[in-house]
Amino acid sequence: MSRNAQSGRRTPSISLRPVKRFKRSAGPVGGFDGSGGRKPRRPRRTGWRRLIPTWRMTLLGFGSALLLGIGLFALGVALVKVPDAHAAATAQSNTWLYSDGSVLTRTGQTNRQNVSLDKVSPAAQHAALAAEDRNFYNEGAVNVQGLVRAAVNTAKGEGTQGGSTITQQYVKNTYLSQKQSITRKVKELFIAIKVDATESKDEVLSGYLNTSYYGRGAYGIQAASQAYFGIDASALNPAQGAYLATLLNAPSAYDVATATATGKQNAVNRWNYVLDGMVKEGWLSADERARTTFPDVRDPQPNPGLSGQAGYLVDAATQYLTSSGVISETELAKGGYTIKLSIDPARQQALQDSVQAQLRDTLNPDKRKADAAAQAGAASVDPKTGAVVALYGGADYVKHYVDNATRRDYQAGSTFKAIALAAALENDAKTQDGRTITPRTVYDGTSGRKVRGGKGTPYAPPNEGDKSYGQITLQQATDWSVNSAFAQLAQDTGLQKVKDTGIALGLPGNTPGLDAVPSIPLGAATPSVLDMAGVYATLDNGGKQITPWLVQSVDREGDAVTLPAHKTTQAISADTANQVTSMLQGVVNDPGGTGWRAKALGRPAAGKTGTTDDQKSVWFVGYTPELVTSVALFGQDPGNGSQVSLSGVGGIDGAAGGQYPAQIWTSYMKAALKGQPVGDFPTPADGDFSGAADLPTTPSTPSSTPSTGAPTGAPSTGPTTAPGDGSGSIPPGGTDGGTTTAPTAPPTTQPSTQPTRPPRPTSRPTPTTQPTTAPTTQPTAPPAGGPDTLTGAGASSGSRG
């Protein structure tokens, strides 16, 4: 410091000596070295080096990206929802089965039948895993390694590869489209993760097997099993399961039934790959693998659809299910149901063959106009259970949609007379003069005879051809189907009782034309062929009524659907049923009976013919102790659908139930009962119902409507004695009045076995001779007598015989 001379203040002095600087040091303390020096600065990056991030920047960027990715992934999982399965993945067919489990047909546009995993054989499950995702049960929803590998292989030109897990494939099949796009793939990943978190592995595998396409129009492993092997998925063996798993890779290319030689070899190679994978994973032993050979693959089968009889059977079963409230039409249309019918495939085929051989092969609609009008319908029922074992609805469902077996628009004709018999015998009906009616009760068979006991204008139905039969027993009136006698029988019994008995035996209460009018016993009502089979089944079953049923079981994806119980009702007594059955045997056994052709069956048989007014429908309903079958032929104009006469069909002048229907019945029953023991009908409780006449030895007061006498060829008098029935004798005029004489003595012993019928009158109304054997080819004109005609008294048209 120096002092200023003027001010006296001290001022700093300036030294010109150099100042000593500290050297920078890279020492660890405070950036200084041990001597306290600073670290030297790093040189700044220049040029291209400035573009390369530091490791700090790299680490920070990677961490940020990872956090961002995790956040976005979590956001995606949260935002992406598992959608509803699309329609194509849920659409299923309804599968219709015969009683033995074989497939009748499938309905619906998609051939798929979902099954639970326990309905798929373990071998088939393992084969699918070996082919598509061997680590399925031990991995998550997404296999990242597989995706990377697939991407590399695709980039190397080895083809587009998915690398998807079974979960991802299930998601794609069920919720997404098959379109190859990044958007779809991203959605697939997110949905797969959610599905994997909410569904079990078994559920995912089951869904995958049910939604995968296997070729031949088959979606799902159950449809594929049927398409390629004709068996259920539960029965697949390792060889078959491995082949179906092979198809998952390339369905059309690997179908060995249609593939090229190269495609077949590729299929075999892939099949071997699957089996080797099963061995590697421990799902198949090496020894079994060595014994496994390539399976036999069936040829492609045409879609059975609804052609032929299938449509009629499906329609009848659908009607049964919907009308009984089991399944609504809307639910059934959604598909997925397996419906097993009561139809026996062998008997169904036999019925179709019989109609073809006995009827359709004889028709020539190009030359005979009447042949084009013939429509056949038939139904066969097990009388003990009510099960419908065969049904014929028409020539072809896709050409004739109306089911001839269930339609209710043609009159039943004289098949209804069996109901009138049951009503009279069950109600202990009495004649107008108070005699209890039995098979031996004598009636006046005069054609056009006025019925006694009714109100209003007397009902006077003519017989067929206006033939008069004179004094005949009720049994003979049944054999020959005499209208005048049955019109009086119904009046004696009570018209309402006849109607009520018909309903009790099985006719629906709303059957068209089922009215308590004088024409009711002659078949003015229009029940279906199936309805009448049910009525006669009640007679065959000892009077126990069971409504015929067509559906044996229903389930949807393994869940059984409850079906209505088959209720059994004692409609009439067993004795009444046996009496009627005994009487109906005369229709077949009597050489002049209207159903004589059915005797060619060679078994005990009972039945009744029916031929309506103008021959618009002809029937034969018959039965053995084992089986009931109803056959009818309807005349329907092919152009406008109107009812027309069957006269001239097959070149035959006239038509009758004892012709085509009886022949079809006989042919079918021979096939349906082939190899089965021959059974006997029960014997009626009070013995002989042979039909022998209970005619008086001397006439008493003449009837107010006397008979015109026996026609030419008929017996001039009946037997002078007959087994007694307690009803006494009647005057020649029939049941219209007069006094009775003492009854003849009844037989002292009852037959121990089924009674044999004593000889009937040796002649009948014209012609005087009858054929004794049934023809084996096209029917000729029926034997004279028997058919009867109904007119008036509540019937717009009527019944013959």
Coordinates of C-alpha atoms in Angstrom, one line a residue, residues 359-579:
L359 CA -98.0 -98.8 -55.2
R360 CA -95.6 -96.5 -56.9
D361 CA -94.0 -99.1 -59.2
T362 CA -97.5 -99.9 -60.6
L363 CA -98.3 -96.2 -61.4
N364 CA -97.8 -94.6 -64.8
P365 CA -99.0 -90.9 -64.5
D366 CA -97.9 -90.2 -68.0
K367 CA -100.5 -92.6 -69.4
R368 CA -103.1 -92.6 -66.6
K369 CA -104.3 -89.3 -65.2
A370 CA -105.6 -90.9 -62.1
D371 CA -102.2 -92.2 -61.1
A372 CA -100.9 -88.7 -60.6
A373 CA -103.5 -88.1 -57.9
A374 CA -102.5 -91.0 -55.7
Q375 CA -100.9 -89.9 -52.4
A376 CA -100.0 -92.5 -49.8
G377 CA -99.6 -92.1 -46.1
A378 CA -98.8 -94.6 -43.4
A379 CA -97.8 -94.9 -39.7
S380 CA -96.6 -97.8 -37.7
V381 CA -96.9 -97.8 -33.9
D382 CA -95.7 -100.1 -31.1
P383 CA -99.0 -100.7 -29.2
K384 CA -97.2 -101.4 -25.8
T385 CA -95.3 -98.1 -25.7
G386 CA -97.0 -95.8 -28.2
A387 CA -93.6 -95.3 -30.0
V388 CA -94.0 -94.4 -33.7
V389 CA -91.5 -96.8 -35.4
A390 CA -92.1 -95.9 -39.0
L391 CA -93.9 -93.1 -40.8
Y392 CA -94.5 -92.5 -44.5
G393 CA -95.5 -88.9 -45.5
G394 CA -95.4 -89.0 -49.2
A395 CA -93.2 -89.7 -52.2
D396 CA -90.7 -86.8 -51.5
Y397 CA -90.9 -83.9 -49.1
V398 CA -89.2 -81.5 -51.4
K399 CA -91.9 -82.2 -54.0
H400 CA -95.0 -82.7 -51.9
Y401 CA -94.8 -80.8 -48.7
V402 CA -98.1 -82.0 -47.1
D403 CA -97.4 -84.9 -44.7
N404 CA -99.9 -87.6 -45.7
A405 CA -99.3 -89.3 -42.4
T406 CA -100.5 -86.4 -40.2
R407 CA -102.9 -84.5 -42.4
R408 CA -106.5 -84.3 -41.2
D409 CA -108.6 -83.5 -44.3
Y410 CA -109.7 -86.9 -45.7
Q411 CA -112.5 -88.9 -44.2
A412 CA -111.6 -92.1 -42.4
G413 CA -114.5 -94.2 -43.8
S414 CA -115.4 -97.5 -42.3
T415 CA -112.2 -97.7 -40.3
F416 CA -114.3 -95.8 -37.8
K417 CA -116.6 -98.8 -37.4
A418 CA -114.2 -100.3 -35.0
I419 CA -114.9 -97.4 -32.7
A420 CA -118.6 -98.0 -33.0
L421 CA -118.1 -101.6 -32.0
A422 CA -116.0 -100.6 -29.0
A423 CA -118.7 -98.0 -27.9
A424 CA -121.5 -100.6 -28.1
L425 CA -119.7 -103.4 -26.3
E426 CA -118.1 -101.1 -23.6
N427 CA -121.4 -99.5 -22.7
D428 CA -123.5 -102.7 -22.8
A429 CA -125.7 -101.0 -25.4
K430 CA -129.1 -102.5 -26.2
T431 CA -131.1 -102.8 -29.3
Q432 CA -134.3 -100.8 -29.8
D433 CA -136.2 -103.7 -28.3
G434 CA -133.9 -104.0 -25.3
R435 CA -131.5 -106.8 -26.2
T436 CA -127.8 -106.4 -25.1
I437 CA -125.6 -106.1 -28.2
T438 CA -123.0 -108.8 -28.8
P439 CA -121.1 -110.0 -31.9
R440 CA -124.0 -112.4 -32.5
T441 CA -126.8 -109.9 -32.4
V442 CA -128.6 -109.9 -35.7
Y443 CA -129.2 -106.7 -37.7
D444 CA -131.0 -106.0 -40.9
G445 CA -128.5 -105.4 -43.7
T446 CA -131.0 -104.0 -46.1
S447 CA -129.5 -101.2 -48.1
G448 CA -131.2 -97.8 -47.5
R449 CA -133.0 -99.1 -44.5
K450 CA -134.2 -96.3 -42.2
V451 CA -132.5 -96.1 -38.9
R452 CA -134.9 -96.5 -35.9
G453 CA -134.6 -94.4 -32.8
G454 CA -133.3 -91.2 -34.1
K455 CA -134.9 -87.7 -34.2
G456 CA -135.9 -85.8 -37.3
T457 CA -135.6 -87.2 -40.8
P458 CA -134.7 -90.9 -40.6
Y459 CA -131.2 -91.7 -41.6
A460 CA -131.1 -94.3 -44.4
P461 CA -127.6 -94.9 -45.7
P462 CA -127.2 -97.2 -48.7
N463 CA -124.7 -100.0 -48.8
E464 CA -122.0 -100.2 -51.5
G465 CA -123.6 -100.9 -54.8
D466 CA -127.0 -100.7 -53.0
K467 CA -126.5 -104.3 -52.0
S468 CA -128.9 -105.8 -49.4
Y469 CA -127.7 -108.5 -47.1
G470 CA -130.8 -109.5 -45.2
Q471 CA -130.5 -110.8 -41.7
I472 CA -126.8 -110.8 -40.7
T473 CA -125.0 -110.9 -37.4
L474 CA -123.0 -107.9 -36.2
Q475 CA -119.9 -110.0 -36.9
Q476 CA -120.9 -110.5 -40.5
A477 CA -121.7 -106.8 -40.8
T478 CA -118.2 -106.1 -39.6
D479 CA -116.6 -108.6 -42.0
W480 CA -118.5 -107.2 -44.9
S481 CA -118.6 -103.6 -43.7
V482 CA -122.4 -103.2 -44.0
N483 CA -123.4 -99.5 -43.6
S484 CA -127.1 -100.0 -42.7
A485 CA -126.3 -102.3 -39.8
F486 CA -123.7 -100.0 -38.3
A487 CA -125.9 -96.9 -38.7
Q488 CA -128.4 -98.7 -36.5
L489 CA -125.7 -99.9 -34.1
A490 CA -124.6 -96.3 -33.5
Q491 CA -128.2 -95.2 -32.9
D492 CA -128.7 -98.1 -30.5
T493 CA -125.5 -97.2 -28.6
G494 CA -125.9 -93.5 -28.6
L495 CA -124.2 -91.1 -31.0
Q496 CA -122.5 -89.1 -28.2
K497 CA -121.2 -92.3 -26.7
V498 CA -119.6 -93.3 -30.0
K499 CA -117.9 -89.9 -30.2
D500 CA -116.7 -90.1 -26.6
T501 CA -115.4 -93.5 -27.2
G502 CA -113.4 -92.4 -30.2
I503 CA -111.8 -89.6 -28.1
A504 CA -111.1 -92.0 -25.3
L505 CA -109.4 -94.4 -27.7
G506 CA -107.1 -91.6 -28.9
L507 CA -108.8 -89.3 -31.4
P508 CA -108.0 -85.7 -30.8
G509 CA -111.1 -83.9 -29.5
N510 CA -110.8 -81.3 -32.2
T511 CA -110.7 -83.8 -35.1
P512 CA -112.6 -82.2 -38.0
G513 CA -116.0 -83.8 -38.6
L514 CA -116.0 -85.6 -35.3
D515 CA -119.7 -84.8 -34.5
A516 CA -122.4 -86.9 -32.8
V517 CA -124.5 -87.3 -36.0
P518 CA -126.0 -90.4 -37.5
S519 CA -123.1 -90.8 -40.0
I520 CA -120.4 -90.9 -37.3
P521 CA -119.9 -94.7 -37.4
L522 CA -119.4 -94.6 -41.1
G523 CA -116.3 -92.3 -40.8
A524 CA -117.4 -88.8 -41.7
A525 CA -114.6 -87.4 -39.4
T526 CA -111.2 -86.7 -40.8
P527 CA -108.5 -88.0 -38.4
S528 CA -105.0 -88.5 -39.6
V529 CA -103.4 -91.8 -40.5
L530 CA -101.3 -91.5 -37.3
D531 CA -104.4 -90.8 -35.3
M532 CA -106.1 -94.0 -36.5
A533 CA -103.0 -96.0 -35.8
G534 CA -103.2 -94.7 -32.2
V535 CA -106.8 -95.7 -31.9
Y536 CA -106.2 -99.2 -33.1
A537 CA -103.1 -99.4 -30.8
T538 CA -105.4 -98.9 -27.9
L539 CA -107.5 -101.9 -29.0
D540 CA -104.3 -103.9 -29.4
N541 CA -103.0 -102.9 -26.0
G542 CA -105.9 -104.2 -24.0
G543 CA -107.8 -100.9 -24.0
K544 CA -104.9 -98.9 -22.6
Q545 CA -104.5 -95.7 -24.5
I546 CA -101.1 -94.1 -25.1
T547 CA -100.9 -91.1 -27.4
P548 CA -98.4 -92.0 -30.2
W549 CA -95.1 -90.2 -29.8
L550 CA -92.2 -89.6 -32.1
V551 CA -89.3 -88.2 -30.0
Q552 CA -87.2 -90.4 -27.8
S553 CA -84.8 -87.8 -26.4
V554 CA -83.6 -84.2 -26.8
D555 CA -80.5 -82.5 -25.6
R556 CA -78.5 -79.4 -26.3
E557 CA -74.8 -79.5 -25.9
G558 CA -75.1 -82.3 -23.4
D559 CA -78.0 -80.9 -21.4
A560 CA -81.0 -83.1 -21.6
V561 CA -84.4 -81.5 -22.3
T562 CA -87.3 -82.9 -20.3
L563 CA -90.0 -84.5 -22.4
P564 CA -93.6 -85.1 -21.5
A565 CA -94.4 -88.4 -19.7
H566 CA -96.2 -91.0 -21.9
K567 CA -99.4 -91.2 -19.9
T568 CA -101.3 -94.5 -20.0
T569 CA -105.1 -94.4 -19.6
Q570 CA -107.5 -97.3 -19.5
A571 CA -109.8 -96.1 -22.2
I572 CA -112.0 -99.2 -22.4
S573 CA -111.9 -102.5 -20.5
A574 CA -109.5 -105.1 -21.6
D575 CA -112.5 -107.5 -22.3
T576 CA -114.1 -104.9 -24.7
A577 CA -110.8 -104.4 -26.5
N578 CA -110.3 -108.2 -26.8
Q579 CA -113.9 -108.6 -28.1

